[in-house]
Each structure stands twice: as C-alpha cells, then as structure tokens.
Amino acid sequence: MAENVHNTSAHDPADHGHHGHHILSAKLLLTVFFSLVGLTIFTVGLGLLEQNEIVHLGAFSVPVALAIAGVKATLVAMFFMALKYDNKVNLLAFSLSIVFLVVFFVFTFLDTGFRGSFDDFSATPIDQTQLEELRLQERNDAILPDFEAQPLLLQGDTALIDPTP
Amino acid sequence: MSTTTAAAPVRTQSAPAPKHPPGHEPVHNYLLEPGPSPDVRGLARVWPTVKAWVTTVDHKRIGVMYLFAVSFFFAVAGIAALLVRAELMNPGSDFLTADEYNRMFTLHGVMMVFLFIVPSIPGSLGNFVLPIMLGVKDVAFPKLNLASFYVFIAGASIAVYAILSGGIDTGWTFYTPYSDETNTAVLPMTMAVFVAGFASILTGINFIVTIHKMRAPGLTWNRLPLFIWALYAVSIVQVLATPVVGITMILLAMERLLNIGIFDPALGGDPVLFQHFFWFYSHPAVYIMILPAFGVISELMGTFSRQKVFGYRAIALSSVAIAMLGFLVWGHHMFVSGQSPLSSIVFSLITFLIGVPSGIKVLNWVWTMYRGSVWLTTPMLYALSFLFLFTIGGLTGIMVGTLAVDVHLHDTYFVVAHFHYVMMGGTVMAMIGGLFYWWPKMFGRMMSETWGRISAGVVFFGFNMTFFTQFILGSQGMPRRYFTYLPEYHDLHQVSTIGSWFLGLGLLLVLGNMIWSLFKGKPAPGNPWGAATLEWTHATSPPDHHNFHRTPLVTHGPYDYGVLFSGDGYSGDGAGGDGSGGDGSRGPAPIPNPELGAPQEMEKSIDLGLAQPKPSRD
C-alpha cells in the first residue's frame, strides 16, 4: 500500500538514518521564538486593554485568547517538535485531536456565550406575551363592573322596616 | 459457446463433500491448543487450561472471553431491567422501595451501557473476526489486546464493588448537581467508568493499526468487508471520545472530594457544563454502540441475500460520516437543560443531518435484498428485525431531535422507548444475529436452526410489546425514572411488563441454543453460509491457532458470492456496489446447504515457503 510506506525521500540529506530529525536553521528557530514572544505580549496587552475597558470583546474574550494560544501551540508543535517535517500521518493525528478539542470548545461556547437569549430567538418574546396577558387582565378588571349582576332593589324600602325598636 | 459441453455448471447444491478441503482440516483448534496435552486427564487439566486461557494473546480467545464477560453483564443488567418492569406492574411499591427502585434502574443503565453495549460487538465479535477478515494472524498489538480485556474486567470489578457497597441512584448519566450531593457510591462507579473507558481506547487503537497496516495482499480499501469499515469508524470514535468521559469522571470525583467548583453552582461552577462534558463522550458513545451493529447487518444482508451489498462505498463512507457527525450533536440531549437557544437550534439541525447517512444505510440494505435470493436463516431473521426496529428507533430519534417536540417529550417514556429501539432493537438484535452467523466459525458447531427461528420470533414479539407501549405512554406524558404513576397509565404499564417477560424468554431461548450447540451441535463446515469474506473462504471452523496455513491472497470483493460457485475465481473490480464487475451479472449466487458448506478457496494463498507439509492422502 503506497500510502502506508514511510516516505524517507522527502527528508533532506541532513537526516541521520531513519530516525534522523530535521535540522532547523537558527534563523527559523529564532523567528518562531520571537513570534511566540510577540504573541505572548499581544495576549497580555489585549488583556490589559480589556481591563481598562479600551477594547470590548465581551463574550469573545476567551475565544480570542484561546485562538492566540492555539496559534502558539501550533508553532511549537510544527517547528520545535518538528511535526512539519515528520510523517504526515502524525500531523494528521495531532491535527485531528486539536480539531476535536476546538469542536468541543466552540459548541460549548455556543451555549455559554448566549445563555438567557431566548427573547432574541422567540417569535413572540415571553415578556411581551406576559404583557399582553396583563393588559387583557386589566381591561377585564376595568369592564367587570358593567357586567356584574344588578340587584333588583337598589335602595332598601325603609318604610317596611320599623325604625324604632 | 452453444456447442461446448464443458460450460462451467453453477452448482445449486454442493455435492456431499468433506467439510474441509483435503489438507485443510483444523490442525491446531484454537479452543484446545495451546493447552495441556491429551494424555493429561481429569482435574489435572484444569489449571493448565485456565493458565493457557488467562495468559493468551490470541485474539480469538480474547474475543471469546469478552463474549462471556459481556454476556454475564447483559444477564445481570437484564435481570435488573426485569425487576424494574415488574415493580412498575402496579403503581406504588410492590417489592422495591422508591430508593431501591432508583438504584435498580441506575444499575441497569450503567451496566448495560458501560459494561455491555460499548464493549459488546467490538470486544467479542470484532476481536474474533477482524484479524481473520483481514487475513492476518492476530491484531497489531496482541498483548495490548489482552491488557484491554483485563482493564475491562478491572473496571467491571469496581462497578460490582460500587453496587455491593450500596449502589448508586443518579441514573446512568450521573448528572450534577445531584451526583455531587447524593450519599450513594458515586465515586466507585465513576471510577469504574473511567477504568472501563481505557479498555475501549486500547481496543480502538488496536483495530485502527491492524486495519491500516496488516491487511492481506490484495485486500484493498475497496475490498474491505463492511464490518471492518464499521469497526474502523467505531475505533476512531473510541480513541477520540473516550478520554473525555475519563476526564469528566475525574472532574466529578475532584469536586466531590476536594470541593473544587466545577459543576456546583454554590462553588461557582456550572451544572450544565457537566452535561456538555458527559454528552461530548456519550453521544459519540451511542454511535460506538450502533456502528458495529451496522457492520454486522451489512455482512448478514449480503450473505443471506446471496448477492453483492448494494452501494458498498456509500455504506462504508456513511459509517465514517456518522462517526464524524456524531461528535457535533451532543447538545440534543440538553434542549431543556437551560442551554442557550442558539446552540439548541444548531444541535437540532445537525441532528437531522445524522438521518442522511443512516437513511443511506437502511436504503442500501433493503436494495441488497431486492432481486436477491433472500435466505431466511436465523441470522437473517435477526437482521430483518434489526431493519424494522432500527428504522422505528431512528425515525423517533428525528422526532425527539426536533427542538419544539423535544420540549414536551424530554424525559418521558417516549425517549426511553426511542433509545431502547435503537440500542436493543438495533445493537442487541445485530449482535445476536452476528453470533448466530459467526458461531459455527467461533466454536465449530452449528446452532439449532429451528429454535433459533423461534427465538427470533419471541424476541421480536416481546420487544415490541415491551417498548412500543412505552411510545404511547411517553406521548401521553408518563415521565421516565418515576417509581409510581397515575392510574390512567396502569394498563399500558402492565402490557409493557408482560412483554418484558416474553423478551426475557426469547433471550433465554438464545442462551439455551448456544449452550446446547456447544455440546450437541452438528460439526460446522468451513463455510456453512457460502460467504465470501476471508474468515469463511480461507479458514477452518474453528480456525487454527494462527488462523491460516498460509497468507491468503485476496482476488475478489467481500461479497462476490458467485465466484465461489463459478470456479473462475477472479473478478475484475473489487466490491463495486453497482453490480458491475465480478460476476454480478449472473444474478444471486446459489444457496448452499449449511451442513455441507460451500466451497472454500484455501489454495489462493501466498506461498511463503512456511506452509505445513500436506498430510499424505490415506
């Protein structure tokens, strides 16, 4: 099976035997390192800006922080752990596990980020129906006296009753 | 060709032939060897035999041990279910108190889910059949395979300890905040689930590597039996999802022990978060339960319709699609948990999408039977039961996946009936069908066909009587997990309880049939059903210790039944479900006599020079 053959020809001549690891140039390593440092500074800066209420991310504050952290983790895995130069199957396995973690986070965030937003999705907001009910009740109370049964005798016939004991 | 008299005749009934091709009789029956030599007799045989079995790394023996273990838990949990049903015969307390009732249905749920259904088909049938189907001696990591069995037994032992130390009354889902507060044995039970999960992971890793790396020459991805495709999809889910339930159980234990606020709102936690964690594993877990059953049914449909499985690639890829989509729908268990409406809508939509690959499968199975010679053996009867019951279960799943409808049906008997139709009407039916199908291969004995058919009828009748009534009960508002009920539900509850006795009787018939066949069954030929996958065409019944005398060479697709009877032995394409290639143009393959068996293809092998010398013809 061709796809199962470990392809060693893709490695450069710097490989040492079949377990040889890819040698990265110092320039690339430094670039990755400073990118990581830069991203860390960016995360902290963003946090400070949010604290001082200059930037408003609201519900997206955690996802943004996670996204930056994800980029950093990817850089570490790709270059420092040399996943980029390894057998692509390992990359697939690693990526799949990350994808499933992201799926879990994203879908859970769809819940936690939008809790209590029933009104936005309801054709008739629940408070509006309650308001309608209240108004009907008030109207009912207002016109109720007109519908009450009237007594036949509005004033007692005092003449029939002896006022003196 | 009209003048030739030597046109290849198609044998409709193979002549009385030796059960195995000469030179292919079982040499090292795996059930007996390795073991004590025949001259060791009496009690002296016991210890060597036990030692040979508990230290074995043979996938077949591990599969058999898994089969016995999961059957035991199925029996225990089944008895618990019968007790629950019997208690519900009348409202109020009959012989269980309300607390005992809670413990009883939790015992039933936990055992059935974590100790029976999840390991059932992959552990028993999968372990036994997968390597033989792939034409290899054993799985990729035989010792890991044995370790997985021991880990499973360890988890099961902890679960038994939890039950003996007072049981647990949270239901099988362990929902917080109640599971944080209850005084029952939550910790041991969650640890049992945690440990048993590792058995799943190990099995999954083993299967993935075996399928990727060890297939016999000629066994391309397009010639893989559909059972293997299903197990492949399941293994991916097991490896990716099971760690999450482990983490969840650890978090719950930490919260109970150390009062860390994860799920408890009083400590700043979020109880719905537990449901997210739990269902992120447990919804994929229900696909772990059903996907292997799909694989078994694909095999049965092909073999007992005597023609190629229709839409081979569609069935294979729909297994993988279900496995992937299964990760995106867990929120449909939480529509009334207080999660945001946005996520409910998204989850409901994706839940509908699951219906597409499931529908593809059902349609293809039905089309496999179309214009075939449907051969109503016991396995096929169970497969047809599966088709009927799973379709009901699947369609009601769409109903409860509908957001507005589920608000009313959530936590009623409708849901109970729905998942029993899928789990029992699906997985258990397929597993019994698969057992009837592979039993001759596993133990070298035929089961009683008559009693098998009777049992299929009784199980089918009892099952529907038990659970169809629960659809009605649920739609009328009978809540699940309730100890008592209003008088208007009394009649249907009684019907359901009586049905459960029929169901139990049918399953007892199956058990009796198996035990009977081990001692009295007719010896099985190598290929009783005339199937075309490697375990039937290249292995004896029961298989040798190393499965094959020589490495098999695969020259046709897994469902080219006609090839076995036509003798040309080569089909152009692998397993095209379009009916082209091979000899699919000739209509369905003939039906063999199971006691004589169909021809095998032992000669099609790679000669590595390692073959045993053929015994001289006496």
PDB file of N, CA and C in Angstrom, chain A residues 96-109, chain B residues 172-173 175 236-249 272-288 323-334 339 347:
ATOM      1  N   LEU A  96      -6.139  16.181  14.139  1.00  0.00           N
ATOM      2  CA  LEU A  96      -7.473  15.677  14.441  1.00  0.00           C
ATOM      3  C   LEU A  96      -7.808  15.905  15.905  1.00  0.00           C
ATOM      4  N   SER A  97      -6.851  15.607  16.787  1.00  0.00           N
ATOM      5  CA  SER A  97      -7.135  15.769  18.212  1.00  0.00           C
ATOM      6  C   SER A  97      -7.387  17.237  18.525  1.00  0.00           C
ATOM      7  N   ILE A  98      -6.625  18.127  17.893  1.00  0.00           N
ATOM      8  CA  ILE A  98      -6.833  19.554  18.099  1.00  0.00           C
ATOM      9  C   ILE A  98      -8.208  19.972  17.574  1.00  0.00           C
ATOM     10  N   VAL A  99      -8.543  19.451  16.380  1.00  0.00           N
ATOM     11  CA  VAL A  99      -9.840  19.792  15.789  1.00  0.00           C
ATOM     12  C   VAL A  99     -10.969  19.409  16.726  1.00  0.00           C
ATOM     13  N   PHE A 100     -10.857  18.214  17.339  1.00  0.00           N
ATOM     14  CA  PHE A 100     -11.949  17.778  18.211  1.00  0.00           C
ATOM     15  C   PHE A 100     -12.028  18.631  19.469  1.00  0.00           C
ATOM     16  N   LEU A 101     -10.871  19.074  19.953  1.00  0.00           N
ATOM     17  CA  LEU A 101     -10.882  19.972  21.102  1.00  0.00           C
ATOM     18  C   LEU A 101     -11.570  21.282  20.720  1.00  0.00           C
ATOM     19  N   VAL A 102     -11.227  21.796  19.538  1.00  0.00           N
ATOM     20  CA  VAL A 102     -11.831  23.047  19.066  1.00  0.00           C
ATOM     21  C   VAL A 102     -13.338  22.885  18.918  1.00  0.00           C
ATOM     22  N   VAL A 103     -13.756  21.752  18.361  1.00  0.00           N
ATOM     23  CA  VAL A 103     -15.199  21.489  18.211  1.00  0.00           C
ATOM     24  C   VAL A 103     -15.879  21.538  19.568  1.00  0.00           C
ATOM     25  N   PHE A 104     -15.281  20.873  20.533  1.00  0.00           N
ATOM     26  CA  PHE A 104     -15.859  20.843  21.880  1.00  0.00           C
ATOM     27  C   PHE A 104     -15.990  22.251  22.441  1.00  0.00           C
ATOM     28  N   PHE A 105     -14.910  23.039  22.315  1.00  0.00           N
ATOM     29  CA  PHE A 105     -14.935  24.406  22.843  1.00  0.00           C
ATOM     30  C   PHE A 105     -15.974  25.259  22.128  1.00  0.00           C
ATOM     31  N   VAL A 106     -15.957  25.196  20.799  1.00  0.00           N
ATOM     32  CA  VAL A 106     -16.830  26.080  20.022  1.00  0.00           C
ATOM     33  C   VAL A 106     -18.296  25.804  20.345  1.00  0.00           C
ATOM     34  N   PHE A 107     -18.663  24.532  20.349  1.00  0.00           N
ATOM     35  CA  PHE A 107     -20.076  24.218  20.564  1.00  0.00           C
ATOM     36  C   PHE A 107     -20.504  24.512  22.001  1.00  0.00           C
ATOM     37  N   THR A 108     -19.580  24.291  22.943  1.00  0.00           N
ATOM     38  CA  THR A 108     -19.916  24.635  24.321  1.00  0.00           C
ATOM     39  C   THR A 108     -20.052  26.145  24.456  1.00  0.00           C
ATOM     40  N   PHE A 109     -19.204  26.853  23.716  1.00  0.00           N
ATOM     41  CA  PHE A 109     -19.285  28.324  23.744  1.00  0.00           C
ATOM     42  C   PHE A 109     -20.606  28.815  23.160  1.00  0.00           C
TER      43      PHE A 109
ATOM     44  N   TRP B 172     -27.859   6.576  34.914  1.00  0.00           N
ATOM     45  CA  TRP B 172     -26.541   6.257  34.331  1.00  0.00           C
ATOM     46  C   TRP B 172     -25.788   7.493  33.877  1.00  0.00           C
ATOM     47  N   THR B 173     -26.461   8.660  33.869  1.00  0.00           N
ATOM     48  CA  THR B 173     -25.801   9.861  33.367  1.00  0.00           C
ATOM     49  C   THR B 173     -25.057  10.642  34.444  1.00  0.00           C
ATOM     50  N   TYR B 175     -25.826  12.986  36.447  1.00  0.00           N
ATOM     51  CA  TYR B 175     -25.964  14.441  36.327  1.00  0.00           C
ATOM     52  C   TYR B 175     -25.654  15.158  37.636  1.00  0.00           C
ATOM     53  N   ILE B 236     -12.156   4.947  15.639  1.00  0.00           N
ATOM     54  CA  ILE B 236     -11.807   6.369  15.644  1.00  0.00           C
ATOM     55  C   ILE B 236     -12.595   7.079  16.754  1.00  0.00           C
ATOM     56  N   VAL B 237     -13.879   6.776  16.841  1.00  0.00           N
ATOM     57  CA  VAL B 237     -14.700   7.420  17.865  1.00  0.00           C
ATOM     58  C   VAL B 237     -14.212   7.023  19.253  1.00  0.00           C
ATOM     59  N   GLN B 238     -13.890   5.748  19.427  1.00  0.00           N
ATOM     60  CA  GLN B 238     -13.433   5.300  20.744  1.00  0.00           C
ATOM     61  C   GLN B 238     -12.173   6.032  21.169  1.00  0.00           C
ATOM     62  N   VAL B 239     -11.232   6.172  20.241  1.00  0.00           N
ATOM     63  CA  VAL B 239      -9.963   6.788  20.605  1.00  0.00           C
ATOM     64  C   VAL B 239     -10.139   8.278  20.883  1.00  0.00           C
ATOM     65  N   LEU B 240     -11.007   8.943  20.118  1.00  0.00           N
ATOM     66  CA  LEU B 240     -11.132  10.389  20.273  1.00  0.00           C
ATOM     67  C   LEU B 240     -12.080  10.791  21.404  1.00  0.00           C
ATOM     68  N   ALA B 241     -13.111  10.005  21.644  1.00  0.00           N
ATOM     69  CA  ALA B 241     -14.149  10.451  22.570  1.00  0.00           C
ATOM     70  C   ALA B 241     -13.964   9.926  23.985  1.00  0.00           C
ATOM     71  N   THR B 242     -13.505   8.694  24.114  1.00  0.00           N
ATOM     72  CA  THR B 242     -13.481   8.078  25.441  1.00  0.00           C
ATOM     73  C   THR B 242     -12.644   8.852  26.462  1.00  0.00           C
ATOM     74  N   PRO B 243     -11.497   9.451  26.069  1.00  0.00           N
ATOM     75  CA  PRO B 243     -10.769  10.228  27.074  1.00  0.00           C
ATOM     76  C   PRO B 243     -11.616  11.301  27.735  1.00  0.00           C
ATOM     77  N   VAL B 244     -12.576  11.839  27.003  1.00  0.00           N
ATOM     78  CA  VAL B 244     -13.381  12.936  27.559  1.00  0.00           C
ATOM     79  C   VAL B 244     -14.222  12.442  28.728  1.00  0.00           C
ATOM     80  N   VAL B 245     -14.790  11.238  28.619  1.00  0.00           N
ATOM     81  CA  VAL B 245     -15.596  10.754  29.738  1.00  0.00           C
ATOM     82  C   VAL B 245     -14.687  10.461  30.927  1.00  0.00           C
ATOM     83  N   GLY B 246     -13.457  10.022  30.635  1.00  0.00           N
ATOM     84  CA  GLY B 246     -12.500   9.823  31.720  1.00  0.00           C
ATOM     85  C   GLY B 246     -12.250  11.121  32.471  1.00  0.00           C
ATOM     86  N   ILE B 247     -11.993  12.194  31.708  1.00  0.00           N
ATOM     87  CA  ILE B 247     -11.750  13.500  32.308  1.00  0.00           C
ATOM     88  C   ILE B 247     -12.972  13.943  33.111  1.00  0.00           C
ATOM     89  N   THR B 248     -14.153  13.734  32.538  1.00  0.00           N
ATOM     90  CA  THR B 248     -15.376  14.164  33.212  1.00  0.00           C
ATOM     91  C   THR B 248     -15.519  13.482  34.564  1.00  0.00           C
ATOM     92  N   MET B 249     -15.265  12.182  34.570  1.00  0.00           N
ATOM     93  CA  MET B 249     -15.411  11.435  35.822  1.00  0.00           C
ATOM     94  C   MET B 249     -14.379  11.902  36.847  1.00  0.00           C
ATOM     95  N   VAL B 272     -24.588  22.718  33.964  1.00  0.00           N
ATOM     96  CA  VAL B 272     -24.817  22.334  32.568  1.00  0.00           C
ATOM     97  C   VAL B 272     -23.491  21.953  31.901  1.00  0.00           C
ATOM     98  N   LEU B 273     -22.385  22.515  32.425  1.00  0.00           N
ATOM     99  CA  LEU B 273     -21.080  22.147  31.871  1.00  0.00           C
ATOM    100  C   LEU B 273     -20.844  20.644  32.000  1.00  0.00           C
ATOM    101  N   PHE B 274     -21.334  20.051  33.103  1.00  0.00           N
ATOM    102  CA  PHE B 274     -21.187  18.603  33.248  1.00  0.00           C
ATOM    103  C   PHE B 274     -21.893  17.888  32.106  1.00  0.00           C
ATOM    104  N   GLN B 275     -23.072  18.383  31.754  1.00  0.00           N
ATOM    105  CA  GLN B 275     -23.814  17.723  30.689  1.00  0.00           C
ATOM    106  C   GLN B 275     -23.067  17.851  29.356  1.00  0.00           C
ATOM    107  N   HIS B 276     -22.435  19.024  29.147  1.00  0.00           N
ATOM    108  CA  HIS B 276     -21.623  19.168  27.930  1.00  0.00           C
ATOM    109  C   HIS B 276     -20.506  18.135  27.910  1.00  0.00           C
ATOM    110  N   PHE B 277     -19.775  18.057  29.010  1.00  0.00           N
ATOM    111  CA  PHE B 277     -18.673  17.105  29.096  1.00  0.00           C
ATOM    112  C   PHE B 277     -19.178  15.688  28.881  1.00  0.00           C
ATOM    113  N   PHE B 278     -20.241  15.365  29.609  1.00  0.00           N
ATOM    114  CA  PHE B 278     -20.726  13.991  29.600  1.00  0.00           C
ATOM    115  C   PHE B 278     -21.206  13.593  28.208  1.00  0.00           C
ATOM    116  N   TRP B 279     -22.002  14.466  27.591  1.00  0.00           N
ATOM    117  CA  TRP B 279     -22.577  14.079  26.302  1.00  0.00           C
ATOM    118  C   TRP B 279     -21.581  14.222  25.159  1.00  0.00           C
ATOM    119  N   PHE B 280     -20.517  14.990  25.355  1.00  0.00           N
ATOM    120  CA  PHE B 280     -19.486  15.032  24.316  1.00  0.00           C
ATOM    121  C   PHE B 280     -18.868  13.650  24.144  1.00  0.00           C
ATOM    122  N   TYR B 281     -18.827  12.886  25.236  1.00  0.00           N
ATOM    123  CA  TYR B 281     -18.458  11.484  25.051  1.00  0.00           C
ATOM    124  C   TYR B 281     -19.677  10.642  24.736  1.00  0.00           C
ATOM    125  N   SER B 282     -20.738  10.816  25.515  1.00  0.00           N
ATOM    126  CA  SER B 282     -21.787   9.803  25.500  1.00  0.00           C
ATOM    127  C   SER B 282     -22.631   9.854  24.250  1.00  0.00           C
ATOM    128  N   HIS B 283     -22.665  10.977  23.529  1.00  0.00           N
ATOM    129  CA  HIS B 283     -23.383  10.851  22.267  1.00  0.00           C
ATOM    130  C   HIS B 283     -22.564  10.093  21.241  1.00  0.00           C
ATOM    131  N   PRO B 284     -21.269  10.455  21.033  1.00  0.00           N
ATOM    132  CA  PRO B 284     -20.461   9.558  20.201  1.00  0.00           C
ATOM    133  C   PRO B 284     -20.517   8.113  20.700  1.00  0.00           C
ATOM    134  N   ALA B 285     -20.675   7.932  22.009  1.00  0.00           N
ATOM    135  CA  ALA B 285     -20.736   6.564  22.536  1.00  0.00           C
ATOM    136  C   ALA B 285     -21.943   5.813  22.006  1.00  0.00           C
ATOM    137  N   VAL B 286     -23.064   6.501  21.786  1.00  0.00           N
ATOM    138  CA  VAL B 286     -24.189   5.747  21.238  1.00  0.00           C
ATOM    139  C   VAL B 286     -23.888   5.330  19.799  1.00  0.00           C
ATOM    140  N   TYR B 287     -23.001   6.060  19.123  1.00  0.00           N
ATOM    141  CA  TYR B 287     -22.584   5.588  17.803  1.00  0.00           C
ATOM    142  C   TYR B 287     -21.554   4.482  17.932  1.00  0.00           C
ATOM    143  N   ILE B 288     -20.774   4.507  19.035  1.00  0.00           N
ATOM    144  CA  ILE B 288     -19.916   3.353  19.314  1.00  0.00           C
ATOM    145  C   ILE B 288     -20.795   2.117  19.465  1.00  0.00           C
ATOM    146  N   ALA B 323     -19.740   8.583  12.211  1.00  0.00           N
ATOM    147  CA  ALA B 323     -18.760   8.725  13.284  1.00  0.00           C
ATOM    148  C   ALA B 323     -18.353  10.186  13.453  1.00  0.00           C
ATOM    149  N   MET B 324     -18.146  10.887  12.339  1.00  0.00           N
ATOM    150  CA  MET B 324     -17.712  12.286  12.415  1.00  0.00           C
ATOM    151  C   MET B 324     -18.862  13.198  12.882  1.00  0.00           C
ATOM    152  N   LEU B 325     -20.031  13.035  12.264  1.00  0.00           N
ATOM    153  CA  LEU B 325     -21.171  13.880  12.636  1.00  0.00           C
ATOM    154  C   LEU B 325     -21.574  13.636  14.090  1.00  0.00           C
ATOM    155  N   GLY B 326     -21.319  12.421  14.556  1.00  0.00           N
ATOM    156  CA  GLY B 326     -21.710  12.072  15.920  1.00  0.00           C
ATOM    157  C   GLY B 326     -21.063  12.958  16.963  1.00  0.00           C
ATOM    158  N   PHE B 327     -19.964  13.612  16.592  1.00  0.00           N
ATOM    159  CA  PHE B 327     -19.294  14.489  17.544  1.00  0.00           C
ATOM    160  C   PHE B 327     -19.955  15.865  17.632  1.00  0.00           C
ATOM    161  N   LEU B 328     -20.882  16.148  16.732  1.00  0.00           N
ATOM    162  CA  LEU B 328     -21.402  17.517  16.636  1.00  0.00           C
ATOM    163  C   LEU B 328     -22.853  17.633  17.089  1.00  0.00           C
ATOM    164  N   VAL B 329     -23.386  16.631  17.748  1.00  0.00           N
ATOM    165  CA  VAL B 329     -24.828  16.661  18.042  1.00  0.00           C
ATOM    166  C   VAL B 329     -25.139  16.475  19.523  1.00  0.00           C
ATOM    167  N   TRP B 330     -24.105  16.530  20.386  1.00  0.00           N
ATOM    168  CA  TRP B 330     -24.368  16.089  21.757  1.00  0.00           C
ATOM    169  C   TRP B 330     -25.393  16.977  22.472  1.00  0.00           C
ATOM    170  N   GLY B 331     -25.539  18.220  22.007  1.00  0.00           N
ATOM    171  CA  GLY B 331     -26.435  19.128  22.708  1.00  0.00           C
ATOM    172  C   GLY B 331     -27.909  18.767  22.587  1.00  0.00           C
ATOM    173  N   HIS B 332     -28.240  17.810  21.699  1.00  0.00           N
ATOM    174  CA  HIS B 332     -29.670  17.493  21.595  1.00  0.00           C
ATOM    175  C   HIS B 332     -30.184  16.737  22.823  1.00  0.00           C
ATOM    176  N   HIS B 333     -29.267  16.356  23.714  1.00  0.00           N
ATOM    177  CA  HIS B 333     -29.712  15.767  24.980  1.00  0.00           C
ATOM    178  C   HIS B 333     -30.031  16.850  25.998  1.00  0.00           C
ATOM    179  N   MET B 334     -29.774  18.114  25.625  1.00  0.00           N
ATOM    180  CA  MET B 334     -29.793  19.184  26.628  1.00  0.00           C
ATOM    181  C   MET B 334     -30.758  20.305  26.258  1.00  0.00           C
ATOM    182  N   GLN B 339     -29.579  25.381  28.297  1.00  0.00           N
ATOM    183  CA  GLN B 339     -28.537  25.863  27.383  1.00  0.00           C
ATOM    184  C   GLN B 339     -29.144  26.913  26.452  1.00  0.00           C
ATOM    185  N   PHE B 347     -27.661  22.431  17.284  1.00  0.00           N
ATOM    186  CA  PHE B 347     -27.601  20.995  17.559  1.00  0.00           C
ATOM    187  C   PHE B 347     -28.774  20.259  16.912  1.00  0.00           C
TER     188      PHE B 347
END
